[in-house]
Amino acid sequence: MPLVTAGVVVLDCAEPERLAEFYKELLAAEETHTTANRIEIESPAGTRLAFRRDVNATPPSWPRPENSLQVHLELEADDLDEAERRIVSLGGRPTETSAPGSHEERGYADPSGHSFVLRRTPPLEPKRG
């Protein structure tokens, strides 16, 4: 048994209720714990996120260099176009789109400005041929 295990990724934001709702809808997650200043959620896949109230929170400016990327989430989807429509409908916004290497990736910001990347779900089988 490891000495330390991963717990929960915590995003600071001015409005944890709003940000928790964004990720609950995007990940089909459920609230697991709520206090006045923190909301925790867990997705059916076991992803655990928390949103902590910080009235002075300043979102990172990534991909711009000032206040650059501090932490970001990587999410996966089979259909990037459909996932992007869902992200935008929930209040997220695209930051940049790129297709490096073998996995297509797209950058976004959540409604509070936190960066995350949406990657095409890697195939289970190696390419043949």
GROMACS .gro file of C-alpha atoms in nm:
model
  129
    1MET     CA    1   0.000   0.000   0.000
    2PRO     CA    2   0.145   0.341  -0.094
    3LEU     CA    3   0.230   0.594   0.172
    4VAL     CA    4   0.054   0.871  -0.023
    5THR     CA    5  -0.237   0.837  -0.263
    6ALA     CA    6  -0.396   1.092  -0.494
    7GLY     CA    7  -0.689   1.268  -0.333
    8VAL     CA    8  -0.875   1.538  -0.515
    9VAL     CA    9  -0.775   1.816  -0.755
   10VAL     CA   10  -0.886   2.151  -0.609
   11LEU     CA   11  -0.955   2.456  -0.824
   12ASP     CA   12  -0.972   2.794  -0.653
   13CYS     CA   13  -1.241   3.024  -0.789
   14ALA     CA   14  -1.466   3.311  -0.690
   15GLU     CA   15  -1.787   3.115  -0.751
   16PRO     CA   16  -1.749   2.745  -0.659
   17GLU     CA   17  -2.120   2.677  -0.709
   18ARG     CA   18  -2.105   2.790  -1.072
   19LEU     CA   19  -1.781   2.604  -1.147
   20ALA     CA   20  -1.899   2.283  -0.976
   21GLU     CA   21  -2.214   2.292  -1.189
   22PHE     CA   22  -2.005   2.326  -1.508
   23TYR     CA   23  -1.794   2.019  -1.424
   24LYS     CA   24  -2.090   1.820  -1.287
   25GLU     CA   25  -2.269   1.862  -1.619
   26LEU     CA   26  -1.959   1.804  -1.832
   27LEU     CA   27  -1.847   1.490  -1.645
   28ALA     CA   28  -2.193   1.359  -1.543
   29ALA     CA   29  -2.061   1.387  -1.187
   30GLU     CA   30  -2.234   1.400  -0.849
   31GLU     CA   31  -2.169   1.623  -0.549
   32THR     CA   32  -2.006   1.425  -0.271
   33HIS     CA   33  -1.932   1.691  -0.010
   34THR     CA   34  -2.029   2.057   0.029
   35THR     CA   35  -1.939   2.329   0.277
   36ALA     CA   36  -1.989   2.706   0.257
   37ASN     CA   37  -1.658   2.750   0.072
   38ARG     CA   38  -1.592   2.416  -0.097
   39ILE     CA   39  -1.780   2.173  -0.320
   40GLU     CA   40  -1.648   1.827  -0.412
   41ILE     CA   41  -1.771   1.614  -0.700
   42GLU     CA   42  -1.693   1.267  -0.836
   43SER     CA   43  -1.757   1.141  -1.189
   44PRO     CA   44  -1.877   0.789  -1.270
   45ALA     CA   45  -1.519   0.719  -1.389
   46GLY     CA   46  -1.386   0.812  -1.042
   47THR     CA   47  -1.247   1.157  -1.125
   48ARG     CA   48  -1.262   1.371  -0.810
   49LEU     CA   49  -1.258   1.751  -0.824
   50ALA     CA   50  -1.317   2.019  -0.563
   51PHE     CA   51  -1.389   2.389  -0.603
   52ARG     CA   52  -1.273   2.621  -0.324
   53ARG     CA   53  -1.398   2.976  -0.278
   54ASP     CA   54  -1.125   3.238  -0.315
   55VAL     CA   55  -1.274   3.582  -0.375
   56ASN     CA   56  -0.932   3.703  -0.495
   57ALA     CA   57  -0.878   3.417  -0.741
   58THR     CA   58  -0.711   3.526  -1.064
   59PRO     CA   59  -0.735   3.276  -1.348
   60PRO     CA   60  -0.415   3.177  -1.527
   61SER     CA   61  -0.358   3.347  -1.862
   62TRP     CA   62  -0.240   3.038  -2.052
   63PRO     CA   63  -0.151   3.023  -2.338
   64ARG     CA   64  -0.022   3.381  -2.289
   65PRO     CA   65   0.305   3.397  -2.089
   66GLU     CA   66   0.195   3.628  -1.804
   67ASN     CA   67   0.039   3.430  -1.515
   68SER     CA   68   0.110   3.129  -1.732
   69LEU     CA   69  -0.025   2.779  -1.696
   70GLN     CA   70  -0.019   2.671  -1.334
   71VAL     CA   71  -0.221   2.349  -1.346
   72HIS     CA   72  -0.456   2.209  -1.605
   73LEU     CA   73  -0.688   1.914  -1.639
   74GLU     CA   74  -0.677   1.667  -1.927
   75LEU     CA   75  -1.017   1.526  -2.019
   76GLU     CA   76  -1.088   1.266  -2.287
   77ALA     CA   77  -1.372   1.225  -2.535
   78ASP     CA   78  -1.441   1.009  -2.840
   79ASP     CA   79  -1.610   1.292  -3.034
   80LEU     CA   80  -1.420   1.618  -2.988
   81ASP     CA   81  -1.670   1.827  -3.187
   82GLU     CA   82  -1.966   1.709  -2.979
   83ALA     CA   83  -1.770   1.757  -2.656
   84GLU     CA   84  -1.673   2.110  -2.765
   85ARG     CA   85  -2.036   2.202  -2.829
   86ARG     CA   86  -2.120   2.076  -2.479
   87ILE     CA   87  -1.832   2.269  -2.320
   88VAL     CA   88  -1.937   2.594  -2.489
   89SER     CA   89  -2.306   2.540  -2.402
   90LEU     CA   90  -2.204   2.508  -2.034
   91GLY     CA   91  -2.007   2.834  -2.037
   92GLY     CA   92  -1.656   2.716  -2.127
   93ARG     CA   93  -1.457   2.870  -2.411
   94PRO     CA   94  -1.193   2.746  -2.655
   95THR     CA   95  -0.841   2.882  -2.605
   96GLU     CA   96  -0.655   2.707  -2.886
   97THR     CA   97  -0.678   2.397  -3.102
   98SER     CA   98  -0.385   2.182  -3.206
   99ALA     CA   99  -0.318   1.834  -3.334
  100PRO     CA  100   0.034   1.737  -3.218
  101GLY     CA  101   0.153   1.378  -3.231
  102SER     CA  102  -0.091   1.089  -3.236
  103HIS     CA  103  -0.366   1.248  -3.024
  104GLU     CA  104  -0.574   1.544  -3.126
  105GLU     CA  105  -0.601   1.797  -2.843
  106ARG     CA  106  -0.805   2.113  -2.792
  107GLY     CA  107  -0.752   2.375  -2.523
  108TYR     CA  108  -1.035   2.538  -2.326
  109ALA     CA  109  -1.101   2.756  -2.026
  110ASP     CA  110  -1.383   2.677  -1.783
  111PRO     CA  111  -1.624   2.955  -1.677
  112SER     CA  112  -1.373   3.074  -1.412
  113GLY     CA  113  -1.078   3.076  -1.654
  114HIS     CA  114  -0.903   2.751  -1.548
  115SER     CA  115  -0.730   2.577  -1.836
  116PHE     CA  116  -0.812   2.226  -1.946
  117VAL     CA  117  -0.733   2.012  -2.248
  118LEU     CA  118  -0.974   1.784  -2.427
  119ARG     CA  119  -0.798   1.490  -2.592
  120ARG     CA  120  -0.936   1.229  -2.826
  121THR     CA  121  -0.975   0.905  -2.630
  122PRO     CA  122  -0.683   0.685  -2.737
  123PRO     CA  123  -0.784   0.365  -2.916
  124LEU     CA  124  -0.767   0.045  -2.715
  125GLU     CA  125  -0.611  -0.146  -3.004
  126PRO     CA  126  -0.283  -0.050  -3.173
  127LYS     CA  127  -0.302   0.058  -3.537
  128ARG     CA  128  -0.256  -0.226  -3.784
  129GLY     CA  129  -0.142  -0.216  -4.142
   0.00000   0.00000   0.00000
